[in-house]
Amino acid sequence: MLDATANVAGPGTLAAAPSSGTLSPAGPRERRLVRSVLSNWGFSLVELFVGFAMPRLISDRLGQELLGVWDVSWSLVFWVRWTNLGVTGAVTRYVAHYRALRDWARLNASVNTSLAFLLLGCLLAVSLGGVFAALAPYMLREPSPQAVNAAGWTIILLTAAAGLQMPAGVFNSVITGYERFDLLNVIRCTRDITVLLAVTGLLLTGGGLAACAAVTLAAEMLASVAKYLVARRICPHLRLSARYCRWQAARELGLFGGKTVVRDLARGGIYHLSNLLVAGLLGPAAVAVYSRQRTLVMYLTRFVKQYANVFIPASSELHAAGDLPALRRMLVDSGRYAFYIALPPIWLLLLLGGPLVQTWMGPHYSATAVLSILVVGHALTIPQTSAYSILMGMSQHGAVALYEGVALALSAILGWLFLGPLQWGLCGAALALVIPLTISGGVLLPWVACRRLGLPLPKYLYRVAIGPLTASLPLLSVLGVVRAAPLPGPLSVLAIGVGLGTVVTALTYWHWVVPQPRKLRLMHNCARLGAWLWRLCRPGYGCRNVEVRS
């Protein structure tokens, strides 16, 4: 219990924040974690930009119904991806674990065994894609002939891309097991930007939905090759051969991956089952509206998840070393920082989500009540993502997987009830999503993490939440005033709210969160950068040392 509240960091952990909520100076591991987090956030920003641009392009060029088909196709892709049975997450854990132990033989056994398994999973995924494509007309309520024709090829091509991701995911996991998220994110950003540019060109020249899916498949092929080359470069001990496959490694991967896939299938299934229920009971056009609200919350979830992912290999190394006090500090500190990260965008979506959707997609895509239900329902769940990453690194996430499975079943029952007999529409779909999610991810998940590490749950929640909540109150006040002000249109509300909110949050976090040593270091670096730019802009710079020769 004392370890959770200590202000002095142990080896390999994030430094625990003082009671005021500030961050402590970083050590070598902390700097590596910060680099990984910043790299992941860079990818998240690219993903956010692409995710905002593509739906608007598809809606403007192909219409709302085909945008709904695109959303349904991606929901079916999720159900194909579960055929990896959580093996890619297991590879990340065991690569980090055996790398810490310098056990290269078992590292190669894990990589090659998982690669063999995922090649079979790729074939199964492609087969399932064909089945889903054949069933597409029966999944949509009153679809047009154009929507039916587009759905078949779009589903086949996108599920093929998802199948290709499975064997490539082994090399993805090697890269993350070595904590080189920066290299991985360069590949992912390049892939997503390439897809956006190619899709934009296709749509502007009359291309259809299937052509967009074909571009996605081609980009995934190139990204898979790049991941393989990078993994071989950063892991010189990596060997690819069938003779490294081991039954013992298969059992390890199966035990770990089984727990992971149940949780991931259940958590993702809650989101994508909701989409399919809306498509079947309300139609593809309703899916397009509902998905825009859901997408905003999912982008926030992914943004925090990119931060939390770096704790899987880090906690695995600490667990291999048996450093329980360091794991306790990591749980508390990572949870607190997750709240600091998540609360500003949560308040933004809650108060300015309506103007954001209207500015982004137009007034016919706005559903403020639905978005508010989704945001409130995720307020406690999203910051707990880091706790699950630490449990994954310790291979102690089985109970969470069980709870998430029950949540999926509850969500299916509530979804049928709210959308069918009760006819609550899109608000009913949102409620069926967030009620089970809050119970499993917002309450039971932190309880399991605290129990595994010997921390009292009330003290954990107080330590991780009180500082971020206090620091976010100025932002909440500013956004409330802007929302209530008589401004002329959604764009002006959004621009003024985001501008003032950014300034207030920056000043509050600078005073409340950032410690004095980091402030001084940041100001010193800014001063050096300013001096360099001043010298660069001076007339004649770069020519003084040039020697004129005859």
PDB file of N, CA and C in Angstrom, residues 11 18 25 32 39 116 136 147 162 211 248 265 353 445 457 529:
ATOM      1  N   PRO A  11      13.174   1.267  -9.847  1.00  0.00           N
ATOM      2  CA  PRO A  11      13.744   1.032 -11.150  1.00  0.00           C
ATOM      3  C   PRO A  11      12.698   0.585 -12.143  1.00  0.00           C
ATOM      4  N   PRO A  18       3.610  13.601  -7.050  1.00  0.00           N
ATOM      5  CA  PRO A  18       3.288  14.087  -5.734  1.00  0.00           C
ATOM      6  C   PRO A  18       1.810  14.307  -5.595  1.00  0.00           C
ATOM      7  N   PRO A  25      10.512  13.977 -12.322  1.00  0.00           N
ATOM      8  CA  PRO A  25      11.526  13.872 -13.355  1.00  0.00           C
ATOM      9  C   PRO A  25      11.659  12.439 -13.847  1.00  0.00           C
ATOM     10  N   ARG A  32      12.157   6.553 -22.413  1.00  0.00           N
ATOM     11  CA  ARG A  32      11.798   5.634 -23.477  1.00  0.00           C
ATOM     12  C   ARG A  32      10.279   5.511 -23.599  1.00  0.00           C
ATOM     13  N   SER A  39       5.287   9.060 -29.983  1.00  0.00           N
ATOM     14  CA  SER A  39       5.237   8.453 -31.307  1.00  0.00           C
ATOM     15  C   SER A  39       3.844   7.897 -31.592  1.00  0.00           C
ATOM     16  N   ALA A 116       3.286 -19.412 -37.842  1.00  0.00           N
ATOM     17  CA  ALA A 116       2.628 -20.569 -38.466  1.00  0.00           C
ATOM     18  C   ALA A 116       1.125 -20.556 -38.173  1.00  0.00           C
ATOM     19  N   ALA A 136     -24.314 -10.355 -47.101  1.00  0.00           N
ATOM     20  CA  ALA A 136     -24.466  -8.901 -46.988  1.00  0.00           C
ATOM     21  C   ALA A 136     -25.878  -8.405 -47.294  1.00  0.00           C
ATOM     22  N   ALA A 147     -26.156  -0.454 -53.266  1.00  0.00           N
ATOM     23  CA  ALA A 147     -25.548  -0.785 -51.980  1.00  0.00           C
ATOM     24  C   ALA A 147     -25.217  -2.269 -51.890  1.00  0.00           C
ATOM     25  N   ALA A 162      -7.530  -7.487 -43.730  1.00  0.00           N
ATOM     26  CA  ALA A 162      -7.463  -7.870 -42.319  1.00  0.00           C
ATOM     27  C   ALA A 162      -6.769  -9.215 -42.145  1.00  0.00           C
ATOM     28  N   ALA A 211     -13.189   0.063 -55.161  1.00  0.00           N
ATOM     29  CA  ALA A 211     -11.850   0.563 -55.493  1.00  0.00           C
ATOM     30  C   ALA A 211     -11.135   1.088 -54.251  1.00  0.00           C
ATOM     31  N   GLN A 248       5.455 -26.302 -26.771  1.00  0.00           N
ATOM     32  CA  GLN A 248       5.459 -25.545 -25.518  1.00  0.00           C
ATOM     33  C   GLN A 248       5.150 -24.074 -25.785  1.00  0.00           C
ATOM     34  N   LEU A 265     -12.416  -9.712 -28.260  1.00  0.00           N
ATOM     35  CA  LEU A 265     -13.619 -10.049 -29.004  1.00  0.00           C
ATOM     36  C   LEU A 265     -14.853  -9.461 -28.332  1.00  0.00           C
ATOM     37  N   GLY A 353     -19.618  18.547 -28.869  1.00  0.00           N
ATOM     38  CA  GLY A 353     -19.694  17.460 -29.836  1.00  0.00           C
ATOM     39  C   GLY A 353     -20.681  17.736 -30.958  1.00  0.00           C
ATOM     40  N   LEU A 445     -12.681  -3.786 -14.095  1.00  0.00           N
ATOM     41  CA  LEU A 445     -11.286  -3.801 -14.528  1.00  0.00           C
ATOM     42  C   LEU A 445     -10.345  -3.205 -13.482  1.00  0.00           C
ATOM     43  N   LEU A 457      -8.898  -0.417  -3.775  1.00  0.00           N
ATOM     44  CA  LEU A 457      -9.535   0.231  -4.915  1.00  0.00           C
ATOM     45  C   LEU A 457      -9.920   1.689  -4.630  1.00  0.00           C
ATOM     46  N   LEU A 529      16.556  26.618 -29.372  1.00  0.00           N
ATOM     47  CA  LEU A 529      15.945  26.588 -30.699  1.00  0.00           C
ATOM     48  C   LEU A 529      15.775  28.005 -31.240  1.00  0.00           C
TER      49      LEU A 529
END
